[in-house]
mmCIF file of C-alpha atoms in Angstrom:
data_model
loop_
_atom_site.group_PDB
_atom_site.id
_atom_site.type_symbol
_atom_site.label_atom_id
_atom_site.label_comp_id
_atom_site.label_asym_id
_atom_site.label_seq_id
_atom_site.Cartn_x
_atom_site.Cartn_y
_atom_site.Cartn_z
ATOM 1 C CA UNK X 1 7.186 15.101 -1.546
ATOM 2 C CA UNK X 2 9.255 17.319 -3.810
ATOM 3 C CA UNK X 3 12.932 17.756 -3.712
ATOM 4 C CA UNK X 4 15.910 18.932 -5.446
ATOM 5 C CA UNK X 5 18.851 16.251 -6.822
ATOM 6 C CA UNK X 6 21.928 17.373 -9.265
ATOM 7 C CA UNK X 7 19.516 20.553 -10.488
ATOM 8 C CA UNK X 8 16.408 18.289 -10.845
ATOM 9 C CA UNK X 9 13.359 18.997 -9.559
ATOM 10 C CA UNK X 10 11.967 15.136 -8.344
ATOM 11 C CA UNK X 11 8.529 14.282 -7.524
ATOM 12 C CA UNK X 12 8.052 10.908 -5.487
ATOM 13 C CA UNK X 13 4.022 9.293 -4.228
ATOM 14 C CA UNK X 14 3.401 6.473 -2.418
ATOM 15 C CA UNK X 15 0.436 4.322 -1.904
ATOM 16 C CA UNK X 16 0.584 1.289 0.501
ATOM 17 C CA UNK X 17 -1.679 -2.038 1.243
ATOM 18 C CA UNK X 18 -0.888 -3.420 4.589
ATOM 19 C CA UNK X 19 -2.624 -6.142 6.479
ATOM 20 C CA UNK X 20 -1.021 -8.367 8.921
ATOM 21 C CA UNK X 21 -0.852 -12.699 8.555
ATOM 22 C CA UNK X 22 -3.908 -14.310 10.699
ATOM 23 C CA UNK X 23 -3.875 -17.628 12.162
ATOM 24 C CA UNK X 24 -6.933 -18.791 10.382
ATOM 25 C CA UNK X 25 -4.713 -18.317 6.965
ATOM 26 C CA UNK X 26 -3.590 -21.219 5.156
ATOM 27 C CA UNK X 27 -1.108 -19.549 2.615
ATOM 28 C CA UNK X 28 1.429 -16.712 1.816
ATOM 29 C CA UNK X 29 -1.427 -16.024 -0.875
ATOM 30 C CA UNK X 30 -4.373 -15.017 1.367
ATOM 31 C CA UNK X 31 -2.166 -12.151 3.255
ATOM 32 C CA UNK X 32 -0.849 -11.551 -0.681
ATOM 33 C CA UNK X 33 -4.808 -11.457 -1.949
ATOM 34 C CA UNK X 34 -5.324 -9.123 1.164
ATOM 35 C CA UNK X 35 -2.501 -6.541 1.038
ATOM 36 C CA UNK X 36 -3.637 -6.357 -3.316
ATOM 37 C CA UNK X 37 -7.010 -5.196 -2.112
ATOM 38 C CA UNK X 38 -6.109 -2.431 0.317
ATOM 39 C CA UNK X 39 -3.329 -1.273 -1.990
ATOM 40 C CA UNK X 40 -6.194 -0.884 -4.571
ATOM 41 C CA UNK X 41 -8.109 1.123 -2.252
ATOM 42 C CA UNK X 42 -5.490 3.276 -1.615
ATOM 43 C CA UNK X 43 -4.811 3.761 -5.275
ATOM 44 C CA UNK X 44 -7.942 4.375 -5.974
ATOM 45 C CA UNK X 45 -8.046 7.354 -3.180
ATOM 46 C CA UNK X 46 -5.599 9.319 -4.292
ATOM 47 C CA UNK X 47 -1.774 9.877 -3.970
ATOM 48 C CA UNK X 48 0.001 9.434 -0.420
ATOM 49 C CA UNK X 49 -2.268 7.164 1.119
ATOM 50 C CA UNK X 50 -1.930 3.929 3.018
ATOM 51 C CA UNK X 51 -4.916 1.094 3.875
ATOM 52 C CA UNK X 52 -5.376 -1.083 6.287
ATOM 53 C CA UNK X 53 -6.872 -4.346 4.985
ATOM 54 C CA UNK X 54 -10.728 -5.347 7.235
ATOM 55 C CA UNK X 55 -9.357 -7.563 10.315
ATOM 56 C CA UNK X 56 -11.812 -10.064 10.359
#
């Protein structure tokens, strides 16, 4: 997305890991662990992009 601010021309991306917190997880760091990977994914995809961590 590409706007206009003050007479500056402003360029913003996103990229997004989401997953959601199972029962079978023990601690903050598995849904942590999860949400790295998919953000990884999306990085590695391109700009503007969001991904869904594997429910399993």
């Amino acid at each position: 997305m590409t706007f206009r601010c003050n007479g500056n021309t402003i360029t913003l991306t996103a990229r997004f890991g989401v997953t959601h917190f199972r029962k079978e997880d023990r601690q903050i760091t598995d849904l942590i662990e999860r949400a790295d990977k998919a953000l990884y994914e999306a990085k590695s995809k391109g700009r503007n992009r969001v991904e869904l961590a594997a429910c399993r």
